[in-house]
mmCIF file of C-alpha atoms and ligand atoms in Angstrom:
data_model
loop_
_atom_site.group_PDB
_atom_site.id
_atom_site.type_symbol
_atom_site.label_atom_id
_atom_site.label_comp_id
_atom_site.label_asym_id
_atom_site.label_seq_id
_atom_site.Cartn_x
_atom_site.Cartn_y
_atom_site.Cartn_z
ATOM 1 C CA MET A 172 17.592 13.966 12.616
ATOM 2 C CA LEU A 173 18.257 12.367 9.402
ATOM 3 C CA ALA A 174 21.590 11.712 7.661
ATOM 4 C CA ILE A 175 21.291 10.865 3.749
ATOM 5 C CA LEU A 176 24.025 9.190 2.630
ATOM 6 C CA HIS A 177 25.656 9.598 -0.779
ATOM 7 C CA PRO A 178 24.690 6.501 -2.923
ATOM 8 C CA ASP A 179 26.210 3.590 -2.969
ATOM 9 C CA THR A 180 28.290 4.275 -0.166
ATOM 10 C CA ALA A 181 29.834 1.269 0.201
ATOM 11 C CA LEU A 182 29.906 0.240 3.897
ATOM 12 C CA ASP A 183 33.209 -0.946 4.050
ATOM 13 C CA SER A 184 34.521 2.604 2.714
ATOM 14 C CA GLU A 185 36.829 5.004 4.806
ATOM 15 C CA ALA A 186 34.167 7.453 4.351
ATOM 16 C CA TYR A 187 31.511 4.941 6.010
ATOM 17 C CA ARG A 188 33.440 4.421 8.698
ATOM 18 C CA GLN A 189 34.697 7.515 9.492
ATOM 19 C CA THR A 190 30.839 9.335 9.495
ATOM 20 C CA MET A 191 29.369 6.512 11.588
ATOM 21 C CA HIS A 192 31.852 6.938 14.506
ATOM 22 C CA PHE A 193 30.755 10.312 14.004
ATOM 23 C CA LEU A 194 27.540 9.897 14.774
ATOM 24 C CA GLU A 195 27.768 6.757 17.074
ATOM 25 C CA ASN A 196 29.167 8.982 19.428
ATOM 26 C CA LEU A 197 26.847 11.822 19.835
ATOM 27 C CA PRO A 198 26.232 12.117 23.621
ATOM 28 C CA GLY A 199 22.050 11.450 24.312
ATOM 29 C CA VAL A 200 21.737 9.670 20.573
ATOM 30 C CA SER A 201 20.942 6.303 19.262
ATOM 31 C CA VAL A 202 21.065 5.438 15.621
ATOM 32 C CA ARG A 203 19.583 2.730 13.185
ATOM 33 C CA VAL A 204 20.106 2.672 9.894
ATOM 34 C CA HIS A 205 17.375 1.943 7.019
ATOM 35 C CA GLU A 206 18.685 0.351 3.662
ATOM 36 C CA VAL A 207 16.087 1.664 0.596
ATOM 37 C CA GLN A 208 16.261 0.308 -2.884
ATOM 38 C CA GLY A 209 15.392 2.673 -5.572
ATOM 39 C CA ALA A 210 15.055 1.525 -9.260
ATOM 40 C CA LYS A 211 18.716 2.820 -9.916
ATOM 41 C CA GLN A 212 21.161 3.020 -6.810
ATOM 42 C CA ARG A 213 20.578 1.943 -3.330
ATOM 43 C CA LEU A 214 19.970 4.502 -0.892
ATOM 44 C CA THR A 215 21.484 4.486 3.007
ATOM 45 C CA GLU A 216 19.343 6.372 5.569
ATOM 46 C CA VAL A 217 20.742 7.201 9.088
ATOM 47 C CA TYR A 218 18.221 7.462 11.368
ATOM 48 C CA LEU A 219 19.066 10.245 14.354
ATOM 49 C CA LEU A 220 16.557 9.607 17.604
ATOM 50 C CA GLY A 221 16.722 10.659 21.437
ATOM 51 C CA ASP A 222 18.487 14.181 22.118
ATOM 52 C CA THR A 223 19.028 15.323 18.803
ATOM 53 C CA LYS A 224 17.741 19.769 18.656
ATOM 54 C CA SER A 225 20.832 20.679 19.744
ATOM 55 C CA LEU A 226 22.821 19.195 16.271
ATOM 56 C CA ASP A 227 24.624 21.123 13.504
ATOM 57 C CA LYS A 228 22.684 20.400 10.688
ATOM 58 C CA ASP A 229 25.839 21.958 8.299
ATOM 59 C CA GLU A 230 27.668 19.881 10.463
ATOM 60 C CA ILE A 231 26.182 16.316 9.697
ATOM 61 C CA GLU A 232 26.313 17.599 6.252
ATOM 62 C CA ALA A 233 29.941 17.890 6.033
ATOM 63 C CA LEU A 234 30.842 14.402 6.894
ATOM 64 C CA PRO A 235 32.579 12.593 4.291
ATOM 65 C CA ALA A 236 29.760 9.988 3.460
ATOM 66 C CA VAL A 237 26.548 12.433 4.447
ATOM 67 C CA GLU A 238 25.010 13.876 1.326
ATOM 68 C CA ARG A 239 22.127 15.424 2.887
ATOM 69 C CA ALA A 240 20.528 15.713 6.183
ATOM 70 C CA ILE A 241 16.734 16.075 6.653
ATOM 71 C CA ARG A 242 15.511 17.397 9.881
ATOM 72 C CA ILE A 243 12.413 15.203 10.854
ATOM 73 C CA SER A 244 9.287 15.484 13.144
ATOM 74 C CA ASP A 245 9.141 12.808 15.098
ATOM 75 C CA ASP A 246 5.509 11.885 12.959
ATOM 76 C CA TYR A 247 6.011 8.805 10.589
ATOM 77 C CA ARG A 248 9.267 9.434 10.622
ATOM 78 C CA ILE A 249 10.770 6.853 7.804
ATOM 79 C CA LEU A 250 7.288 7.375 5.649
ATOM 80 C CA GLY A 251 6.304 10.600 6.232
ATOM 81 C CA ARG A 252 7.609 13.762 4.125
ATOM 82 C CA HIS A 253 9.647 16.759 6.271
ATOM 83 C CA LYS A 254 10.145 20.014 5.743
ATOM 84 C CA ASP A 255 12.276 20.158 2.306
ATOM 85 C CA ASP A 256 12.102 17.084 1.876
ATOM 86 C CA ARG A 257 12.835 15.200 -1.464
ATOM 87 C CA ARG A 258 13.006 11.466 -1.362
ATOM 88 C CA GLN A 259 11.747 9.327 -3.103
ATOM 89 C CA SER A 260 7.400 8.317 -3.336
ATOM 90 C CA GLY A 261 7.412 4.118 -3.702
ATOM 91 C CA PHE A 262 8.814 1.264 -4.814
ATOM 92 C CA THR A 263 8.690 -1.431 -8.455
ATOM 93 C CA TYR A 264 8.307 -5.189 -7.040
ATOM 94 C CA ASN A 265 8.172 -7.327 -9.698
ATOM 95 C CA GLY A 266 7.958 -4.897 -12.515
ATOM 96 C CA VAL A 267 5.165 -2.989 -11.278
ATOM 97 C CA THR A 268 5.410 0.318 -10.372
ATOM 98 C CA PHE A 269 3.920 2.112 -7.509
ATOM 99 C CA ASP A 270 3.824 5.647 -6.543
ATOM 100 C CA GLN A 271 2.000 8.893 -5.241
ATOM 101 C CA SER A 272 2.069 9.617 -9.754
ATOM 102 C CA ASN A 273 0.393 6.893 -10.859
ATOM 103 C CA LEU A 274 -2.990 4.400 -10.765
ATOM 104 C CA ASN A 275 -2.537 0.143 -10.641
ATOM 105 C CA ILE A 276 -5.974 -1.591 -10.226
ATOM 106 C CA PHE A 277 -6.264 -4.173 -8.439
ATOM 107 C CA ALA A 278 -10.011 -5.599 -8.938
ATOM 108 C CA GLY A 279 -10.219 -9.515 -8.025
ATOM 109 C CA LEU A 280 -12.351 -11.342 -6.531
ATOM 110 C CA CYS A 281 -12.686 -11.007 -2.386
ATOM 111 C CA ALA A 282 -12.446 -14.612 -1.570
ATOM 112 C CA VAL A 283 -10.920 -17.386 -3.767
ATOM 113 C CA ASP A 284 -14.218 -20.279 -3.956
ATOM 114 C CA VAL A 285 -13.055 -22.630 -6.956
ATOM 115 C CA PRO A 286 -10.870 -22.818 -10.012
ATOM 116 C CA GLU A 287 -13.438 -22.066 -12.386
ATOM 117 C CA HIS A 288 -14.229 -18.738 -10.885
ATOM 118 C CA VAL A 289 -10.496 -17.586 -10.434
ATOM 119 C CA GLU A 290 -9.849 -18.906 -13.801
ATOM 120 C CA GLN A 291 -13.555 -17.037 -15.350
ATOM 121 C CA MET A 292 -11.835 -13.311 -13.362
ATOM 122 C CA MET A 293 -7.915 -13.419 -14.761
ATOM 123 C CA GLN A 294 -9.119 -14.824 -18.021
ATOM 124 C CA ALA A 295 -11.075 -11.456 -18.081
ATOM 125 C CA LEU A 296 -8.539 -9.146 -16.182
ATOM 126 C CA GLU A 297 -6.209 -10.515 -19.196
ATOM 127 C CA ASP A 298 -8.516 -9.778 -21.657
ATOM 128 C CA ASN A 299 -8.642 -6.266 -20.021
ATOM 129 C CA GLY A 300 -4.969 -5.997 -19.871
ATOM 130 C CA GLN A 301 -5.105 -5.718 -16.078
ATOM 131 C CA VAL A 302 -1.390 -7.429 -14.128
ATOM 132 C CA CYS A 303 -2.724 -7.196 -10.871
ATOM 133 C CA THR A 304 -5.474 -8.747 -8.354
ATOM 134 C CA ARG A 305 -6.886 -9.314 -5.384
ATOM 135 C CA MET A 306 -7.271 -12.664 -3.795
ATOM 136 C CA GLY A 307 -8.628 -13.883 -0.225
ATOM 137 C CA ALA A 308 -7.228 -16.761 0.754
ATOM 138 C CA TYR A 309 -6.611 -16.245 4.243
ATOM 139 C CA LYS A 310 -10.165 -14.291 5.348
ATOM 140 C CA PRO A 311 -10.764 -12.250 8.708
ATOM 141 C CA ARG A 312 -14.917 -13.197 9.299
ATOM 142 C CA THR A 313 -16.645 -11.972 12.392
ATOM 143 C CA ASN A 314 -18.934 -15.504 12.769
ATOM 144 C CA PRO A 315 -16.781 -18.146 13.865
ATOM 145 C CA TYR A 316 -18.705 -20.194 11.945
ATOM 146 C CA SER A 317 -19.013 -18.150 7.976
ATOM 147 C CA PHE A 318 -16.118 -19.562 5.624
ATOM 148 C CA GLN A 319 -12.201 -18.689 6.885
ATOM 149 C CA GLY A 320 -10.821 -18.534 3.348
ATOM 150 C CA HIS A 321 -9.032 -22.074 1.650
ATOM 151 C CA GLY A 322 -5.911 -20.997 3.376
ATOM 152 C CA LYS A 323 -2.749 -22.348 2.364
ATOM 153 C CA GLY A 324 -4.580 -25.207 0.658
ATOM 154 C CA CYS A 325 -5.468 -23.323 -2.633
ATOM 155 C CA LEU A 326 -2.285 -21.764 -3.039
ATOM 156 C CA PRO A 327 -0.883 -23.366 -5.116
ATOM 157 C CA TRP A 328 -3.288 -23.512 -8.293
ATOM 158 C CA VAL A 329 -4.264 -19.388 -6.985
ATOM 159 C CA PHE A 330 -0.063 -18.809 -8.242
ATOM 160 C CA GLU A 331 -0.211 -20.855 -10.895
ATOM 161 C CA LYS A 332 -3.228 -19.300 -12.660
ATOM 162 C CA ALA A 333 -1.828 -16.244 -11.963
ATOM 163 C CA GLY A 334 0.900 -16.933 -14.076
ATOM 164 C CA LYS A 335 -0.687 -18.308 -16.450
ATOM 165 C CA HIS A 336 -3.004 -15.161 -17.240
ATOM 166 C CA GLY A 337 0.234 -12.583 -17.010
ATOM 167 C CA ILE A 338 -1.100 -11.728 -12.913
ATOM 168 C CA LYS A 339 1.616 -9.963 -12.349
ATOM 169 C CA VAL A 340 0.812 -9.132 -8.057
ATOM 170 C CA ILE A 341 -2.158 -10.294 -5.635
ATOM 171 C CA ALA A 342 -3.116 -8.354 -2.825
ATOM 172 C CA MET A 343 -3.067 -10.726 -0.586
ATOM 173 C CA GLU A 344 -4.794 -10.822 3.070
ATOM 174 C CA ILE A 345 -2.205 -12.502 5.897
ATOM 175 C CA THR A 346 -3.936 -12.929 9.128
ATOM 176 C CA HIS A 347 -0.766 -14.561 10.574
ATOM 177 C CA GLU A 348 2.816 -14.030 10.330
ATOM 178 C CA SER A 349 2.938 -17.691 9.040
ATOM 179 C CA HIS A 350 1.174 -16.963 6.602
ATOM 180 C CA ILE A 351 4.081 -14.991 5.353
ATOM 181 C CA GLU A 352 5.961 -18.349 5.232
ATOM 182 C CA GLU A 353 2.804 -20.112 3.171
ATOM 183 C CA ILE A 354 2.927 -18.466 0.610
ATOM 184 C CA ASP A 355 6.759 -18.404 0.437
ATOM 185 C CA HIS A 356 7.698 -21.385 0.659
ATOM 186 C CA CYS A 357 4.724 -21.794 -2.297
ATOM 187 C CA LEU A 358 6.109 -18.860 -4.475
ATOM 188 C CA GLU A 359 9.729 -20.521 -3.948
ATOM 189 C CA GLN A 360 8.263 -24.083 -5.053
ATOM 190 C CA LEU A 361 6.195 -23.147 -8.407
ATOM 191 C CA GLY A 362 9.239 -20.816 -9.553
ATOM 192 C CA ARG A 363 7.730 -17.654 -8.887
ATOM 193 C CA PRO A 364 5.186 -17.357 -11.675
ATOM 194 C CA THR A 365 3.310 -14.533 -10.158
ATOM 195 C CA GLY A 366 4.037 -11.849 -6.696
ATOM 196 C CA VAL A 367 2.081 -11.251 -4.006
ATOM 197 C CA MET A 368 1.705 -7.506 -2.086
ATOM 198 C CA VAL A 369 0.613 -8.707 1.341
ATOM 199 C CA GLN A 370 -2.711 -7.162 3.033
ATOM 200 C CA VAL A 371 -3.351 -6.405 6.562
ATOM 201 C CA GLY A 372 -7.162 -6.018 7.046
ATOM 202 C CA THR A 373 -8.865 -3.012 8.982
ATOM 203 C CA ARG A 374 -9.159 -5.821 11.868
ATOM 204 C CA ASN A 375 -5.450 -6.200 11.950
ATOM 205 C CA THR A 376 -4.240 -2.340 12.106
ATOM 206 C CA GLN A 377 -3.153 -2.382 14.877
ATOM 207 C CA ASN A 378 -2.163 -5.555 15.750
ATOM 208 C CA PHE A 379 1.809 -4.458 16.598
ATOM 209 C CA GLU A 380 3.049 -7.649 17.129
ATOM 210 C CA LEU A 381 2.098 -9.039 13.097
ATOM 211 C CA LEU A 382 3.146 -5.287 11.896
ATOM 212 C CA LYS A 383 6.699 -6.309 13.530
ATOM 213 C CA ALA A 384 6.999 -9.626 12.170
ATOM 214 C CA ILE A 385 5.811 -8.762 8.393
ATOM 215 C CA GLY A 386 8.027 -5.721 8.855
ATOM 216 C CA ARG A 387 10.935 -8.061 9.421
ATOM 217 C CA GLN A 388 10.837 -9.520 5.716
ATOM 218 C CA SER A 389 11.313 -6.988 2.529
ATOM 219 C CA THR A 390 9.919 -9.707 0.110
ATOM 220 C CA TYR A 391 6.859 -8.514 -0.375
ATOM 221 C CA PRO A 392 5.073 -4.921 0.089
ATOM 222 C CA VAL A 393 2.815 -4.449 2.275
ATOM 223 C CA LEU A 394 -1.018 -3.339 1.526
ATOM 224 C CA LEU A 395 -2.044 -1.645 5.167
ATOM 225 C CA LYS A 396 -5.957 -1.077 5.972
ATOM 226 C CA ARG A 397 -7.257 1.720 7.938
ATOM 227 C CA GLY A 398 -8.592 1.297 11.282
ATOM 228 C CA PHE A 399 -11.730 1.531 10.907
ATOM 229 C CA GLY A 400 -12.651 3.495 14.046
ATOM 230 C CA ILE A 401 -9.380 4.904 14.931
ATOM 231 C CA THR A 402 -7.610 8.273 13.950
ATOM 232 C CA LEU A 403 -5.815 8.743 10.383
ATOM 233 C CA ASN A 404 -2.867 9.707 12.931
ATOM 234 C CA GLU A 405 -3.099 6.208 14.780
ATOM 235 C CA SER A 406 -3.508 4.484 11.346
ATOM 236 C CA LEU A 407 -0.556 6.230 9.639
ATOM 237 C CA ASN A 408 1.851 5.395 12.888
ATOM 238 C CA ALA A 409 0.778 1.395 12.413
ATOM 239 C CA ALA A 410 2.413 2.073 8.742
ATOM 240 C CA GLU A 411 5.515 3.673 10.714
ATOM 241 C CA TYR A 412 5.929 -0.040 12.585
ATOM 242 C CA LEU A 413 6.108 -1.840 9.312
ATOM 243 C CA ALA A 414 8.957 0.538 8.250
ATOM 244 C CA SER A 415 10.301 1.074 11.413
ATOM 245 C CA GLU A 416 10.951 -2.865 10.931
ATOM 246 C CA GLY A 417 13.048 -2.098 8.024
ATOM 247 C CA ASN A 418 10.001 -2.524 5.314
ATOM 248 C CA ALA A 419 8.847 0.646 3.517
ATOM 249 C CA ASN A 420 7.593 -0.929 0.290
ATOM 250 C CA VAL A 421 4.015 -0.165 1.969
ATOM 251 C CA ILE A 422 0.735 1.246 0.494
ATOM 252 C CA PHE A 423 -2.008 2.951 2.611
ATOM 253 C CA CYS A 424 -5.607 1.718 1.456
ATOM 254 C CA LEU A 425 -8.675 3.918 3.192
ATOM 255 C CA ARG A 426 -11.795 1.955 3.471
ATOM 256 C CA GLY A 427 -14.285 4.076 5.276
ATOM 257 C CA MET A 428 -14.812 4.191 8.321
ATOM 258 C CA LYS A 429 -17.320 1.699 10.904
ATOM 259 C CA THR A 430 -19.603 4.491 11.819
ATOM 260 C CA GLU A 431 -24.204 4.872 12.009
ATOM 261 C CA ALA A 432 -23.732 8.030 9.712
ATOM 262 C CA GLY A 433 -22.298 5.757 7.128
ATOM 263 C CA GLN A 434 -25.435 4.775 6.498
ATOM 264 C CA PRO A 435 -26.446 3.900 3.899
ATOM 265 C CA HIS A 436 -23.275 2.690 2.567
ATOM 266 C CA ARG A 437 -21.698 -0.230 5.690
ATOM 267 C CA ASN A 438 -19.105 2.387 5.932
ATOM 268 C CA MET A 439 -18.549 5.739 5.782
ATOM 269 C CA VAL A 440 -16.368 7.126 2.978
ATOM 270 C CA ASP A 441 -13.552 8.338 3.430
ATOM 271 C CA PHE A 442 -11.321 9.230 0.346
ATOM 272 C CA ALA A 443 -11.409 13.410 0.920
ATOM 273 C CA HIS A 444 -8.277 11.624 2.800
ATOM 274 C CA VAL A 445 -6.442 10.794 0.178
ATOM 275 C CA PRO A 446 -5.241 13.723 -0.433
ATOM 276 C CA ALA A 447 -4.441 14.575 3.295
ATOM 277 C CA VAL A 448 -2.304 11.115 3.830
ATOM 278 C CA LYS A 449 -0.727 12.027 -0.232
ATOM 279 C CA ARG A 450 0.501 15.518 2.301
ATOM 280 C CA LEU A 451 1.613 13.393 5.806
ATOM 281 C CA THR A 452 3.300 11.184 4.070
ATOM 282 C CA ARG A 453 5.233 9.099 0.703
ATOM 283 C CA MET A 454 3.121 6.554 0.454
ATOM 284 C CA PRO A 455 0.789 5.407 -1.995
ATOM 285 C CA VAL A 456 -2.647 5.888 -1.160
ATOM 286 C CA CYS A 457 -5.171 2.950 -2.013
ATOM 287 C CA VAL A 458 -8.822 3.627 -1.883
ATOM 288 C CA ASP A 459 -11.426 0.336 -1.884
ATOM 289 C CA PRO A 460 -14.918 1.558 -2.729
ATOM 290 C CA SER A 461 -15.982 -1.737 -2.221
ATOM 291 C CA HIS A 462 -15.485 -2.181 0.979
ATOM 292 C CA SER A 463 -16.385 1.247 1.553
ATOM 293 C CA VAL A 464 -19.740 0.974 -0.051
ATOM 294 C CA GLY A 465 -20.709 -2.528 0.053
ATOM 295 C CA SER A 466 -23.162 -2.986 -1.864
ATOM 296 C CA ARG A 467 -24.471 -2.345 -5.385
ATOM 297 C CA GLU A 468 -27.396 -0.011 -5.066
ATOM 298 C CA ARG A 469 -27.554 2.523 -8.090
ATOM 299 C CA ALA A 470 -28.134 6.023 -8.527
ATOM 300 C CA PRO A 471 -30.757 7.487 -10.501
ATOM 301 C CA ASP A 472 -27.973 8.507 -12.617
ATOM 302 C CA GLY A 473 -27.616 4.768 -13.564
ATOM 303 C CA VAL A 474 -23.693 4.487 -11.909
ATOM 304 C CA LEU A 475 -23.357 2.076 -9.548
ATOM 305 C CA ASP A 476 -22.639 3.846 -5.651
ATOM 306 C CA VAL A 477 -19.344 1.811 -5.562
ATOM 307 C CA MET A 478 -18.040 3.035 -9.170
ATOM 308 C CA HIS A 479 -19.157 7.287 -8.045
ATOM 309 C CA ALA A 480 -16.992 6.583 -4.854
ATOM 310 C CA THR A 481 -13.987 4.996 -6.975
ATOM 311 C CA ALA A 482 -14.628 7.950 -9.126
ATOM 312 C CA GLN A 483 -14.624 10.066 -5.999
ATOM 313 C CA GLY A 484 -11.027 8.690 -4.562
ATOM 314 C CA VAL A 485 -8.934 8.301 -8.159
ATOM 315 C CA ILE A 486 -9.986 12.098 -8.989
ATOM 316 C CA ALA A 487 -8.522 12.919 -6.485
ATOM 317 C CA GLY A 488 -5.307 11.077 -6.680
ATOM 318 C CA ALA A 489 -5.712 7.324 -5.785
ATOM 319 C CA ASN A 490 -2.766 5.633 -6.322
ATOM 320 C CA MET A 491 -4.917 1.989 -6.313
ATOM 321 C CA VAL A 492 -7.615 0.862 -6.813
ATOM 322 C CA LEU A 493 -8.513 -2.441 -4.660
ATOM 323 C CA VAL A 494 -12.170 -3.378 -5.649
ATOM 324 C CA ASP A 495 -14.379 -6.966 -5.467
ATOM 325 C CA PHE A 496 -15.249 -8.355 -8.998
ATOM 326 C CA HIS A 497 -17.205 -11.992 -9.176
ATOM 327 C CA PRO A 498 -18.345 -14.131 -12.356
ATOM 328 C CA LYS A 499 -21.253 -15.292 -10.375
ATOM 329 C CA PRO A 500 -21.759 -12.745 -6.860
ATOM 330 C CA GLU A 501 -24.795 -15.508 -5.902
ATOM 331 C CA LYS A 502 -22.057 -18.162 -5.431
ATOM 332 C CA ALA A 503 -19.561 -16.313 -3.981
ATOM 333 C CA LEU A 504 -18.551 -17.398 -0.832
ATOM 334 C CA VAL A 505 -17.690 -13.732 0.975
ATOM 335 C CA ASP A 506 -18.939 -10.134 0.538
ATOM 336 C CA GLY A 507 -21.083 -11.703 -3.011
ATOM 337 C CA PRO A 508 -23.527 -8.560 -2.347
ATOM 338 C CA GLN A 509 -21.005 -5.990 -3.412
ATOM 339 C CA ALA A 510 -19.195 -6.991 -6.099
ATOM 340 C CA LEU A 511 -18.928 -5.720 -9.689
ATOM 341 C CA LEU A 512 -19.501 -8.563 -11.975
ATOM 342 C CA MET A 513 -17.568 -9.574 -15.112
ATOM 343 C CA GLU A 514 -19.542 -7.908 -17.823
ATOM 344 C CA GLU A 515 -18.682 -4.464 -15.888
ATOM 345 C CA LEU A 516 -14.987 -3.831 -15.983
ATOM 346 C CA PRO A 517 -14.552 -2.693 -19.365
ATOM 347 C CA ALA A 518 -16.715 -0.130 -18.347
ATOM 348 C CA TYR A 519 -14.921 0.185 -15.054
ATOM 349 C CA LEU A 520 -11.687 0.559 -16.417
ATOM 350 C CA GLU A 521 -12.624 3.203 -18.109
ATOM 351 C CA ASP A 522 -14.124 5.473 -15.533
ATOM 352 C CA ILE A 523 -11.090 4.798 -14.096
ATOM 353 C CA GLN A 524 -8.711 6.038 -16.883
ATOM 354 C CA LEU A 525 -11.535 9.031 -17.301
ATOM 355 C CA CYS A 526 -10.881 10.100 -13.559
ATOM 356 C CA HIS A 527 -6.797 9.642 -13.529
ATOM 357 C CA ASP A 528 -6.589 11.950 -16.731
ATOM 358 C CA THR A 529 -9.443 14.218 -15.139
ATOM 359 C CA TRP A 530 -7.106 14.760 -11.892
ATOM 360 C CA THR A 531 -3.858 15.004 -13.773
ATOM 361 C CA LYS A 532 -5.719 18.414 -15.759
ATOM 362 C CA ARG A 533 -7.142 19.366 -12.448
ATOM 363 C CA GLN A 534 -3.412 19.830 -11.401
ATOM 364 C CA GLN A 535 -2.355 21.318 -14.272
ATOM 365 C CA ILE A 536 -5.198 23.922 -13.580
ATOM 366 C CA TYR A 537 -4.112 24.737 -9.795
ATOM 367 C CA ASN A 538 -0.484 24.646 -10.986
ATOM 368 C CA ARG A 539 -1.240 27.641 -13.916
ATOM 369 C CA LEU A 540 -2.230 29.536 -10.735
ATOM 370 C CA LYS A 541 0.295 29.187 -8.654
ATOM 371 C CA GLU A 542 2.789 29.866 -11.873
ATOM 372 C CA SER A 543 0.578 33.174 -12.571
ATOM 373 C CA ALA A 544 0.168 34.105 -8.875
ATOM 374 C CA LYS A 545 4.484 33.816 -9.145
ATOM 375 C CA ALA A 546 4.786 35.926 -12.194
HETATM 376 C C1 PEP B 637 -10.943 -6.873 2.510
HETATM 377 O O1 PEP B 637 -9.904 -6.290 1.848
HETATM 378 O O2 PEP B 637 -11.275 -8.891 2.149
HETATM 379 C C2 PEP B 637 -11.244 -6.879 3.681
HETATM 380 C C3 PEP B 637 -11.595 -7.888 4.880
HETATM 381 O O3 PEP B 637 -11.194 -5.909 3.833
HETATM 382 P P1 PEP B 637 -11.345 -4.762 5.368
HETATM 383 O O4 PEP B 637 -9.710 -5.283 6.543
HETATM 384 O O5 PEP B 637 -11.110 -3.392 4.968
HETATM 385 O O6 PEP B 637 -12.554 -5.026 5.796
HETATM 386 MN MN1 MN B 638 -14.643 -8.322 1.566
#
């Protein structure tokens, strides 16, 4: 059971004290308080865990600080979408809103290499009205002798350039909890010219200690990639680890599944799960067509497979696109063969906008059908 308190209930008020006294003394029930900062107000959610079947919803709703109570299932307690659950989805970070209706594009370098390429990328983004990007500094590599990313050494100049070009959010994978501190320290020293969305890669989806460490901070939102060889339920539970530690500002990213059946693509594109994740949880959903498709193969219609896969995700309602670009893919240190080119950026953005508008129109068609069935 989840008890949602009246907005802005003061933690030192009599109503709060009485309510918590009642809840904390329920036999066999433990209480966990979760704070949610909405755009306009602060919400306190009280999770009642354990033996909650016999609890009377009306009785909980009658407590002085409780606005309403929701019966929640065991799965994805915080991030999930439960019956009669009207809680908000999404969040705003550094002036950019992420929710289940809108769309943000994170085009950028798979891995930071030289300042000139980062500069060219960010200039192109600024020229095309973009305020988000991806920049890998810590790279998880299959081969220990491959380039591992520049690590914290590149952070100062990457963040400075981002600030110069009006980039507000950089998706950046971390592979160890100490990287959060490195990012935070660098941003603080520079006066926070930009923001970071911490990315958990597919190889770390079930690195529970890393998830708990990231979940314990709420300065940075999190982009969690689906595990490449586990069920959707297992990956959604991994996202819940972040929320259970206190950080519910999580975006869930589909990036394809590792199976021979996916060939000739690098991974089996799984973007049909976009609506499934939105139905099961309140997380905004991201698609990563670059790591799903993994090449610049082109269909006879002249459109790259990466672009077709992007369209499939966005037309199904994806809320974020994470995509590899590079000014000189032949010089890229990681994943050059799948990178899109600077000159492809405007057309790609136009295609994505078309697909997002089409998703809106598709909803209208089916909502009309629902209305006429009611009449
Ligand atoms: C990446 O986005 O750079 C990456 C390594 O992706 P994934 O974890 O999905 O393989
Ligand atoms: Mn990559």
